[in-house]
Amino acid sequence: MNTPNSSADTELNPDVILIGAGIMSATLGMMLKELQPDLRIAVVERLDVAAAESSDAWNNAGTGHSAFCELNYTPEKADGSIDTSKAIKIAEQFEQSKQFWAFLAQKYQVKELSRFINHVPHLSFVWGPDNVEYLRKRQAALVKSPLFQGMQFSTDKAELQQWMPLVMEGRDPQQPVAATRMDLGTDVNFGSLTRGMFYLLQEKPGVSFYFNHEVEKIKRKEDNQWRVRAENRATGETLKLKAPFVFIGAGGGSLPLLIASGIPEGQGFGGFPVSGQWLKCTNPNVIARHDAKVYGKASVGSPPMSVPHLDSRVINGKKELLFGPYAGFSTKFLKKGSYFDLPFSIKLSNMRPMIIAGLKNIPLTRYLINQVRQSPEDRLAALREYLPQANPNDWELEIAGQRVQVIKKDKKEGGVLEFGTEVVSAADGSIAALLGASPGASTAVSIMLGLVQRCFPQQAATPAWQAKFKEMIPSFGLSLNDNPQLVEEVRVHTSEVLGLNTPVNS
């Protein structure tokens, strides 16, 4: 991506600085330019290409997290009932994402949409009497919501064989098994989507890109403007930018920058980095026989990030098959980061929450150590729980992305480890940072929508911006969970525009 020609004034004094060229910055940039076309935006990225870290297709699951198959979003409560609140929230958020993508596709006549979103059924698969009963209760609870209408549940082995032949072949016929299936599921190449949005932004006036620039300093001056200083990693030249608003969307690199900003709201936050690996199938015949995302249940005592899944993917137009993730530990905050990222992030303000969270999560540490020590035979054994007849010669290890789980202060607990996403913003809305991991990319539109309303409250309340919100996201301000007809309408529309052509509520 080339840096467009810009005046010195635009380069040095934009209205908005976006740090990090991932899915979050791309979404926010497009949203802000739609809301206010004359905004001047500068994008600063430490690598020489966009979406090379967490947004890259090989660095995330690409599931299009809609809570159809992710069992960790529907915990079983003490009384045996299923808590569906988080699943419903995430399902609504993903519908907002699809609406925004459909808006962009229609407005800009984006072609070859299959490069970033494709129809792939979402399945949950479990075994054992207790898990089968849990899945049965989960399906019964979820289908009460219009967002989950059409979810099928089955314990019939012949039907399950049709849904996922490779998963059922060679399985003990006496083993109790069950699965749910949502045909509305998708696979998303967030790397391709991110780069596509940045290409659209590049065509707009007043947008500048600074790739291969690492932010060294971020500070607020007396005039209430933020100064961002970055170094060109190739030439050593210094870039100085000044703007009234800064968004830090640098993935694992966001935490050090948030701390460096010095805002009180960022005090006490820490990060726990977790690396990931996949087994990637290399046999075209095996890849061709599986067409679903099959999510299982994390082992007892394992963290949510460890939920195993057998994923059909479409990456750069080619069908792929992955299994994982296998977790690991690294002190890097980014895949292409430094081993000093973790130690340098420890400050007096966050040391206590990090120590307390560490002491309370010793099982997580033990889990990560065991994952790091896994042999190829151990990884194959985990794969064979989902693919009983897996041939080790058909699979190779692929390094995935680096995630930084949020550690934050808590008045009651002292320090807690979070596994979701967290937006941290200054009280006056002049700077905001996104921390955390899944289901981040899938819910980027909802997250950025909330950020815009929080950081630009006066503009967001105007009739012009309200109307634009509604144009970009037709369900804006409405509850999809309470409006079955609206769910039907937006799904029919987005499926048609995005080329998904999947049955709706079937």
Coordinates of C-alpha atoms in Angstrom, one line a residue:
M1 CA 0.0 0.0 0.0
N2 CA 1.5 3.3 -1.0
T3 CA 1.4 6.4 1.1
P4 CA -0.8 9.0 -0.7
N5 CA 0.6 12.4 -1.4
S6 CA -0.4 14.8 1.4
S7 CA 0.4 18.3 2.5
A8 CA 2.8 18.9 5.3
D9 CA 0.0 20.3 7.4
T10 CA -2.1 17.1 7.0
E11 CA 1.0 14.9 7.7
L12 CA 1.9 16.8 10.9
N13 CA -1.5 17.9 12.2
P14 CA -4.2 15.4 11.5
D15 CA -7.5 15.3 13.4
V16 CA -7.1 11.6 14.2
I17 CA -4.1 9.4 14.7
L18 CA -4.6 5.6 14.4
I19 CA -1.8 3.6 15.8
G20 CA -1.7 0.1 14.4
A21 CA -3.0 -1.0 11.0
G22 CA -5.2 -3.9 12.1
I23 CA -9.0 -4.6 11.8
M24 CA -9.8 -2.1 14.6
S25 CA -8.1 0.9 13.1
A26 CA -9.4 0.1 9.7
T27 CA -13.0 -0.1 11.0
L28 CA -12.7 3.1 13.0
G29 CA -11.0 4.9 10.1
M30 CA -13.8 4.0 7.7
M31 CA -16.5 4.8 10.2
L32 CA -15.1 8.2 11.0
K33 CA -14.6 9.2 7.3
E34 CA -18.2 8.2 6.6
L35 CA -19.5 10.3 9.6
Q36 CA -17.2 13.2 8.8
P37 CA -15.6 13.1 5.3
D38 CA -13.3 16.1 5.9
L39 CA -11.6 14.5 8.9
R40 CA -7.8 14.2 8.4
I41 CA -6.5 10.8 9.5
A42 CA -2.9 9.5 10.0
V43 CA -2.3 5.7 10.3
V44 CA 1.0 4.7 11.9
E45 CA 2.1 1.0 11.7
R46 CA 5.4 -0.5 12.9
L47 CA 5.4 -3.2 10.2
D48 CA 5.6 -2.6 6.4
V49 CA 2.2 -4.0 5.6
A50 CA -1.3 -3.8 7.1
A51 CA -3.0 -6.6 9.1
A52 CA 0.2 -8.6 9.6
E53 CA -0.3 -9.4 13.3
S54 CA -3.6 -10.6 15.0
S55 CA -5.7 -9.6 11.9
D56 CA -3.8 -11.9 9.6
A57 CA -5.7 -14.9 8.4
W58 CA -3.2 -17.4 9.8
N59 CA -3.0 -15.7 13.1
N60 CA -6.7 -16.0 14.2
A61 CA -9.5 -18.6 13.9
G62 CA -11.5 -16.5 11.4
T63 CA -14.6 -18.0 12.8
G64 CA -16.8 -14.9 12.5
H65 CA -17.6 -15.3 16.2
S66 CA -21.3 -15.2 16.4
A67 CA -21.7 -17.5 19.4
F68 CA -23.3 -20.2 17.3
C69 CA -20.6 -22.8 18.2
E70 CA -18.5 -21.4 21.0
L71 CA -19.5 -23.2 24.2
N72 CA -17.5 -21.0 26.5
Y73 CA -20.0 -18.2 25.7
T74 CA -22.8 -20.2 27.3
P75 CA -21.8 -21.4 30.8
E76 CA -23.9 -23.7 32.8
K77 CA -25.1 -22.1 36.1
A78 CA -25.1 -23.7 39.5
D79 CA -28.8 -24.5 39.1
G80 CA -28.1 -26.4 35.9
S81 CA -29.6 -23.7 33.6
I82 CA -27.7 -22.2 30.7
D83 CA -26.6 -18.5 30.8
T84 CA -27.2 -17.2 27.2
S85 CA -26.7 -13.5 27.8
K86 CA -23.1 -13.3 26.5
A87 CA -24.0 -15.5 23.4
I88 CA -26.9 -13.2 22.6
K89 CA -24.8 -10.1 22.9
I90 CA -22.0 -11.4 20.7
A91 CA -24.5 -12.7 18.1
E92 CA -26.0 -9.2 17.9
Q93 CA -22.6 -7.6 17.6
F94 CA -21.6 -9.9 14.7
E95 CA -24.9 -9.0 12.9
Q96 CA -23.8 -5.3 13.2
S97 CA -20.4 -6.2 11.7
K98 CA -22.1 -7.9 8.7
Q99 CA -24.4 -4.9 8.2
F100 CA -21.4 -2.5 8.1
W101 CA -19.5 -4.7 5.7
A102 CA -22.6 -4.9 3.5
F103 CA -22.9 -1.1 3.6
L104 CA -19.3 -0.7 2.4
A105 CA -19.8 -3.4 -0.3
Q106 CA -22.8 -1.7 -1.7
K107 CA -21.5 1.9 -1.5
Y108 CA -18.1 1.1 -3.0
Q109 CA -19.1 -1.7 -5.3
V110 CA -16.5 -4.0 -3.7
K111 CA -15.9 -7.1 -5.9
E112 CA -14.7 -10.6 -5.1
L113 CA -16.3 -10.5 -1.6
S114 CA -15.5 -14.2 -1.2
R115 CA -11.9 -13.2 -0.5
F116 CA -12.9 -12.2 3.0
I117 CA -16.2 -13.9 4.0
N118 CA -17.6 -17.3 3.1
H119 CA -20.4 -19.5 4.3
V120 CA -19.2 -22.3 6.6
P121 CA -21.6 -24.1 8.9
H122 CA -20.9 -23.7 12.7
L123 CA -21.1 -26.9 14.8
S124 CA -20.6 -27.7 18.4
F125 CA -19.5 -31.3 19.2
V126 CA -19.3 -33.1 22.5
W127 CA -19.1 -36.6 23.9
G128 CA -20.0 -38.2 27.3
P129 CA -23.5 -38.2 28.9
D130 CA -23.0 -35.0 30.9
N131 CA -21.8 -33.0 27.9
V132 CA -24.5 -34.4 25.7
E133 CA -27.1 -33.2 28.2
Y134 CA -25.4 -29.8 28.5
L135 CA -25.5 -29.4 24.7
R136 CA -29.2 -30.4 24.7
K137 CA -30.0 -27.7 27.3
R138 CA -27.9 -25.1 25.5
Q139 CA -29.7 -25.6 22.2
A140 CA -33.1 -25.5 23.9
A141 CA -32.1 -22.2 25.7
L142 CA -30.6 -20.5 22.6
V143 CA -33.4 -21.2 20.1
K144 CA -35.7 -19.1 22.3
S145 CA -33.8 -16.1 20.8
P146 CA -34.5 -15.2 17.1
L147 CA -30.8 -14.9 16.6
F148 CA -30.4 -18.6 17.1
Q149 CA -33.5 -19.8 15.3
G150 CA -32.7 -22.8 13.1
M151 CA -30.0 -24.3 15.4
Q152 CA -30.3 -28.1 15.0
F153 CA -29.4 -30.6 17.8
S154 CA -28.7 -34.2 17.1
T155 CA -27.5 -37.4 18.8
D156 CA -28.2 -39.5 15.7
K157 CA -24.9 -40.9 14.5
A158 CA -26.1 -41.2 10.9
E159 CA -27.1 -37.5 10.8
L160 CA -23.8 -36.5 12.5
Q161 CA -22.0 -38.6 9.9
Q162 CA -23.6 -36.4 7.2
W163 CA -22.7 -33.2 9.1
M164 CA -19.0 -34.0 9.8
P165 CA -17.9 -37.3 8.2
L166 CA -14.3 -37.1 9.2
V167 CA -15.2 -36.5 12.9
M168 CA -17.4 -39.5 13.0
E169 CA -15.3 -42.0 11.0
G170 CA -13.6 -44.5 13.3
R171 CA -15.3 -43.3 16.4
D172 CA -16.3 -45.8 19.1
P173 CA -20.0 -46.6 18.3
Q174 CA -20.7 -46.9 22.0
Q175 CA -19.5 -43.4 22.8
P176 CA -22.5 -41.0 23.5
V177 CA -22.0 -38.0 21.2
A178 CA -24.1 -34.9 20.2
A179 CA -23.7 -31.9 18.0
T180 CA -25.6 -28.7 17.2
R181 CA -25.4 -27.1 13.7
M182 CA -26.1 -23.5 12.5
D183 CA -26.1 -23.2 8.7
L184 CA -25.7 -19.4 9.0
G185 CA -22.1 -19.6 10.1
T186 CA -19.3 -17.9 8.3
D187 CA -15.5 -17.9 7.9
V188 CA -13.9 -14.5 7.7
N189 CA -10.4 -13.6 6.4
F190 CA -9.9 -10.5 8.6
G191 CA -6.5 -9.8 7.0
S192 CA -8.1 -9.4 3.6
L193 CA -11.0 -7.4 5.0
T194 CA -8.6 -5.1 6.9
R195 CA -6.5 -4.5 3.8
G196 CA -9.6 -3.9 1.7
M197 CA -10.8 -1.2 4.1
F198 CA -7.4 0.5 4.1
Y199 CA -7.4 0.6 0.3
L200 CA -10.8 2.3 0.4
L201 CA -9.4 4.8 3.0
Q202 CA -6.3 5.4 0.8
E203 CA -8.6 6.7 -1.9
K204 CA -10.1 9.3 0.4
P205 CA -8.6 12.8 0.8
G206 CA -6.8 13.7 4.0
V207 CA -5.6 10.1 4.9
S208 CA -1.9 9.4 5.3
F209 CA -0.2 6.1 6.0
Y210 CA 3.2 5.7 7.8
F211 CA 4.2 2.1 7.6
N212 CA 7.4 0.8 9.1
H213 CA 7.2 3.4 11.8
E214 CA 7.4 2.5 15.4
V215 CA 5.8 4.8 18.0
E216 CA 8.4 5.8 20.6
K217 CA 6.5 8.4 22.5
I218 CA 3.0 9.6 23.1
K219 CA 2.3 12.6 25.3
R220 CA -0.3 15.2 25.9
K221 CA 0.8 18.8 25.9
E222 CA -0.6 21.9 27.5
D223 CA -2.7 22.7 24.4
N224 CA -4.6 19.4 25.0
Q225 CA -3.2 18.0 21.8
W226 CA -1.5 14.6 21.7
R227 CA 2.0 14.4 20.3
V228 CA 3.0 11.1 18.8
R229 CA 6.6 10.5 17.9
A230 CA 7.6 7.6 15.7
E231 CA 10.8 6.4 14.2
N232 CA 11.1 5.1 10.6
R233 CA 12.6 1.6 11.2
A234 CA 14.3 1.6 7.9
T235 CA 15.9 5.1 7.8
G236 CA 15.9 6.2 11.5
E237 CA 14.1 9.4 10.6
T238 CA 11.7 10.8 13.2
L239 CA 8.0 11.4 12.4
K240 CA 6.2 13.9 14.6
L241 CA 2.4 14.1 14.6
K242 CA 0.0 16.2 16.6
A243 CA -3.8 15.5 16.9
P244 CA -6.7 16.1 19.3
F245 CA -7.7 12.3 19.2
V246 CA -5.6 9.2 19.2
F247 CA -6.7 5.6 18.9
I248 CA -4.3 2.8 20.0
G249 CA -5.3 -0.3 18.1
A250 CA -1.9 -2.1 18.1
G251 CA -3.0 -5.5 19.2
G252 CA -0.5 -6.8 21.9
G253 CA 1.4 -3.5 21.4
S254 CA -1.5 -1.4 22.8
L255 CA -0.7 -2.0 26.5
P256 CA 2.8 -0.4 26.5
L257 CA 1.5 2.6 24.6
L258 CA -1.5 3.0 26.9
I259 CA 0.8 3.0 29.9
A260 CA 3.1 5.5 28.1
S261 CA 0.2 7.9 27.5
G262 CA 0.0 8.5 31.3
I263 CA -3.8 8.7 31.4
P264 CA -5.2 7.8 34.9
E265 CA -7.7 5.3 33.3
G266 CA -4.7 3.3 32.0
Q267 CA -3.1 2.9 35.4
G268 CA -3.2 -0.6 36.8
F269 CA -3.6 -2.5 33.6
G270 CA -1.2 -5.3 32.8
G271 CA -1.0 -8.0 30.2
F272 CA -0.4 -11.7 30.1
P273 CA 0.9 -12.9 26.7
V274 CA -0.2 -16.2 25.2
S275 CA 1.2 -17.6 21.9
G276 CA -0.7 -20.0 19.7
Q277 CA -0.1 -22.9 17.2
W278 CA -2.3 -24.8 14.8
L279 CA -2.0 -28.1 13.1
K280 CA -2.5 -27.4 9.4
C281 CA -3.7 -30.1 7.1
T282 CA -1.6 -30.7 3.9
N283 CA -3.7 -33.4 2.3
P284 CA -6.1 -31.9 -0.3
N285 CA -8.4 -35.0 -0.1
V286 CA -8.8 -34.6 3.7
I287 CA -9.4 -30.9 3.4
A288 CA -12.1 -31.4 0.7
R289 CA -14.1 -33.8 3.0
H290 CA -14.6 -31.4 5.8
D291 CA -16.9 -28.4 5.5
A292 CA -17.6 -26.9 8.9
K293 CA -16.2 -25.2 11.9
V294 CA -16.5 -27.8 14.7
Y295 CA -16.0 -26.4 18.2
G296 CA -15.6 -28.6 21.3
K297 CA -15.5 -28.1 25.0
A298 CA -12.4 -27.0 26.8
S299 CA -11.0 -29.5 29.3
V300 CA -11.9 -29.0 32.9
G301 CA -9.6 -26.4 34.4
S302 CA -8.5 -25.1 31.0
P303 CA -8.9 -21.4 30.0
P304 CA -11.4 -20.3 27.4
M305 CA -8.6 -19.7 24.9
S306 CA -8.0 -23.5 24.8
V307 CA -11.4 -24.4 23.3
P308 CA -10.4 -26.9 20.5
H309 CA -11.8 -26.6 17.0
L310 CA -11.5 -28.2 13.7
D311 CA -11.9 -25.4 11.2
S312 CA -12.6 -25.2 7.5
R313 CA -11.1 -22.0 6.3
V314 CA -10.9 -20.1 3.0
I315 CA -7.7 -18.2 2.8
N316 CA -6.8 -16.2 -0.3
G317 CA -9.3 -18.2 -2.3
K318 CA -8.0 -21.6 -1.2
K319 CA -9.7 -24.0 1.2
E320 CA -7.7 -24.9 4.2
L321 CA -8.2 -27.1 7.3
L322 CA -6.8 -26.3 10.7
F323 CA -7.0 -27.8 14.2
G324 CA -6.1 -26.2 17.5
P325 CA -5.2 -24.0 19.1
Y326 CA -2.3 -25.3 21.0
A327 CA -1.3 -22.6 23.5
G328 CA 2.2 -21.6 24.5
F329 CA 4.0 -18.9 26.5
S330 CA 6.2 -16.1 25.2
T331 CA 7.2 -12.8 26.8
K332 CA 6.5 -11.1 23.4
F333 CA 3.4 -9.0 23.1
L334 CA 3.4 -9.3 19.3
K335 CA 4.4 -12.2 17.0
K336 CA 7.1 -9.9 15.6
G337 CA 7.7 -8.2 18.9
S338 CA 10.5 -8.3 21.5
Y339 CA 11.1 -10.8 24.3
F340 CA 11.4 -7.7 26.6
D341 CA 7.8 -6.7 26.0
L342 CA 6.4 -8.3 29.2
P343 CA 9.2 -7.2 31.6
F344 CA 9.2 -3.7 30.3
S345 CA 5.4 -3.5 30.7
I346 CA 5.6 -4.1 34.5
K347 CA 5.3 -0.8 36.3
L348 CA 4.6 0.2 39.9
S349 CA 1.0 1.0 39.0
N350 CA 0.2 -2.5 37.7
M351 CA 2.7 -4.7 39.6
R352 CA 0.2 -5.5 42.4
P353 CA -2.7 -6.5 40.1
M354 CA -0.4 -8.6 37.9
I355 CA 1.0 -10.5 41.0
I356 CA -2.4 -11.1 42.4
A357 CA -3.8 -12.2 39.1
G358 CA -0.8 -14.5 38.6
L359 CA -1.3 -16.1 42.0
K360 CA -5.0 -16.7 41.3
N361 CA -4.3 -18.2 37.9
I362 CA -1.7 -20.8 38.8
P363 CA -3.7 -23.5 36.9
L364 CA -3.4 -21.3 33.7
T365 CA 0.4 -21.2 34.2
R366 CA 0.5 -24.9 34.7
Y367 CA -1.7 -25.4 31.6
L368 CA 0.6 -23.2 29.5
I369 CA 3.7 -25.1 30.7
N370 CA 2.1 -28.4 29.8
Q371 CA 1.2 -27.0 26.4
V372 CA 4.8 -25.8 25.7
R373 CA 6.1 -29.3 26.7
Q374 CA 3.7 -31.1 24.3
S375 CA 5.3 -33.5 21.9
P376 CA 4.1 -34.2 18.3
E377 CA 2.5 -37.3 19.7
D378 CA 0.6 -35.3 22.3
R379 CA -0.7 -32.9 19.7
L380 CA -1.8 -35.8 17.5
A381 CA -3.6 -37.4 20.4
A382 CA -5.6 -34.2 20.9
L383 CA -6.4 -34.1 17.1
R384 CA -7.6 -37.7 17.2
E385 CA -10.3 -36.8 19.8
Y386 CA -11.9 -34.9 16.9
L387 CA -10.5 -36.8 14.0
P388 CA -10.1 -40.5 15.1
Q389 CA -8.4 -41.6 11.9
A390 CA -6.0 -38.6 11.5
N391 CA -2.8 -39.5 9.8
P392 CA 0.2 -37.5 11.2
N393 CA 1.7 -37.3 7.7
D394 CA -1.3 -35.1 6.7
W395 CA -0.6 -32.4 9.2
E396 CA 2.1 -29.8 9.9
L397 CA 2.6 -27.3 12.7
E398 CA 1.8 -23.7 12.0
I399 CA 2.6 -20.8 14.3
A400 CA -0.4 -18.6 15.0
G401 CA -0.7 -15.1 16.5
Q402 CA 0.3 -13.7 19.8
R403 CA -2.5 -12.6 22.2
V404 CA -2.2 -10.4 25.3
Q405 CA -4.9 -11.2 27.9
V406 CA -5.9 -8.2 30.0
I407 CA -5.0 -7.9 33.7
K408 CA -6.7 -5.1 35.5
K409 CA -7.2 -3.7 39.0
D410 CA -10.2 -4.9 40.9
K411 CA -11.4 -3.3 44.2
K412 CA -12.6 -6.6 45.5
E413 CA -10.1 -9.1 44.0
G414 CA -7.1 -6.9 43.8
G415 CA -6.3 -8.1 40.3
V416 CA -8.2 -10.1 37.7
L417 CA -7.3 -11.7 34.4
E418 CA -9.8 -11.1 31.6
F419 CA -10.2 -13.1 28.4
G420 CA -12.3 -10.7 26.4
T421 CA -11.7 -7.3 24.9
E422 CA -11.5 -4.0 26.8
V423 CA -11.7 -0.4 25.6
V424 CA -9.9 2.0 27.8
S425 CA -10.4 5.7 27.2
A426 CA -9.6 9.0 28.8
A427 CA -12.4 10.8 30.7
D428 CA -12.5 13.5 28.0
G429 CA -12.5 11.0 25.1
S430 CA -9.3 12.3 23.6
I431 CA -7.5 9.0 23.6
A432 CA -8.6 5.4 23.6
A433 CA -7.0 2.0 23.5
L434 CA -8.2 -1.5 22.7
L435 CA -6.8 -4.3 24.8
G436 CA -7.5 -8.1 24.8
A437 CA -8.4 -10.7 22.3
S438 CA -11.3 -12.9 21.2
P439 CA -14.0 -12.2 20.0
G440 CA -12.4 -8.8 19.1
A441 CA -12.2 -8.9 15.3
S442 CA -15.7 -10.3 14.8
T443 CA -17.2 -7.6 17.0
A444 CA -15.0 -4.8 15.7
V445 CA -17.9 -2.8 14.3
S446 CA -19.8 -2.8 17.6
I447 CA -16.7 -2.0 19.6
M448 CA -15.8 0.9 17.4
L449 CA -19.4 2.1 17.3
G450 CA -19.3 2.3 21.1
L451 CA -16.0 4.0 21.0
V452 CA -17.2 6.7 18.6
Q453 CA -20.2 7.5 20.8
R454 CA -18.0 7.6 23.9
C455 CA -15.1 9.7 22.4
F456 CA -17.2 12.0 20.2
P457 CA -20.4 12.3 22.3
Q458 CA -21.5 15.7 21.0
Q459 CA -21.1 14.8 17.3
A460 CA -22.6 11.4 17.8
A461 CA -25.8 12.9 19.2
T462 CA -26.4 15.2 16.2
P463 CA -29.2 14.2 13.7
A464 CA -26.6 13.9 10.9
W465 CA -24.4 11.4 12.7
Q466 CA -27.4 9.5 14.1
A467 CA -28.8 9.2 10.5
K468 CA -25.4 8.0 9.3
F469 CA -25.2 5.4 12.1
K470 CA -28.6 4.1 10.9
E471 CA -27.5 4.1 7.2
M472 CA -24.3 2.1 8.0
I473 CA -26.0 -0.3 10.5
P474 CA -29.8 -0.5 10.0
S475 CA -30.3 -2.2 13.3
F476 CA -28.5 0.7 15.2
G477 CA -30.3 1.5 18.4
L478 CA -32.6 -1.5 18.2
S479 CA -32.5 -4.9 19.9
L480 CA -32.3 -7.7 17.4
N481 CA -33.0 -10.2 20.2
D482 CA -36.4 -8.5 20.7
N483 CA -37.3 -8.2 17.0
P484 CA -37.5 -11.4 15.0
Q485 CA -38.7 -9.6 11.9
L486 CA -35.7 -7.3 11.9
V487 CA -33.3 -10.3 12.4
E488 CA -34.8 -11.8 9.3
E489 CA -34.6 -8.6 7.3
V490 CA -31.0 -7.8 8.1
R491 CA -29.8 -11.4 7.6
V492 CA -31.5 -11.7 4.2
H493 CA -30.0 -8.4 3.1
T494 CA -26.4 -9.0 4.4
S495 CA -26.4 -12.6 3.0
E496 CA -27.4 -11.3 -0.4
V497 CA -25.0 -8.4 -0.5
L498 CA -22.0 -10.3 0.9
G499 CA -22.7 -13.3 -1.4
L500 CA -23.3 -15.8 1.3
N501 CA -26.6 -17.1 -0.1
T502 CA -27.3 -19.2 3.0
P503 CA -30.7 -20.3 4.2
V504 CA -32.0 -17.9 6.8
N505 CA -33.7 -19.5 9.9
S506 CA -33.9 -22.8 8.1

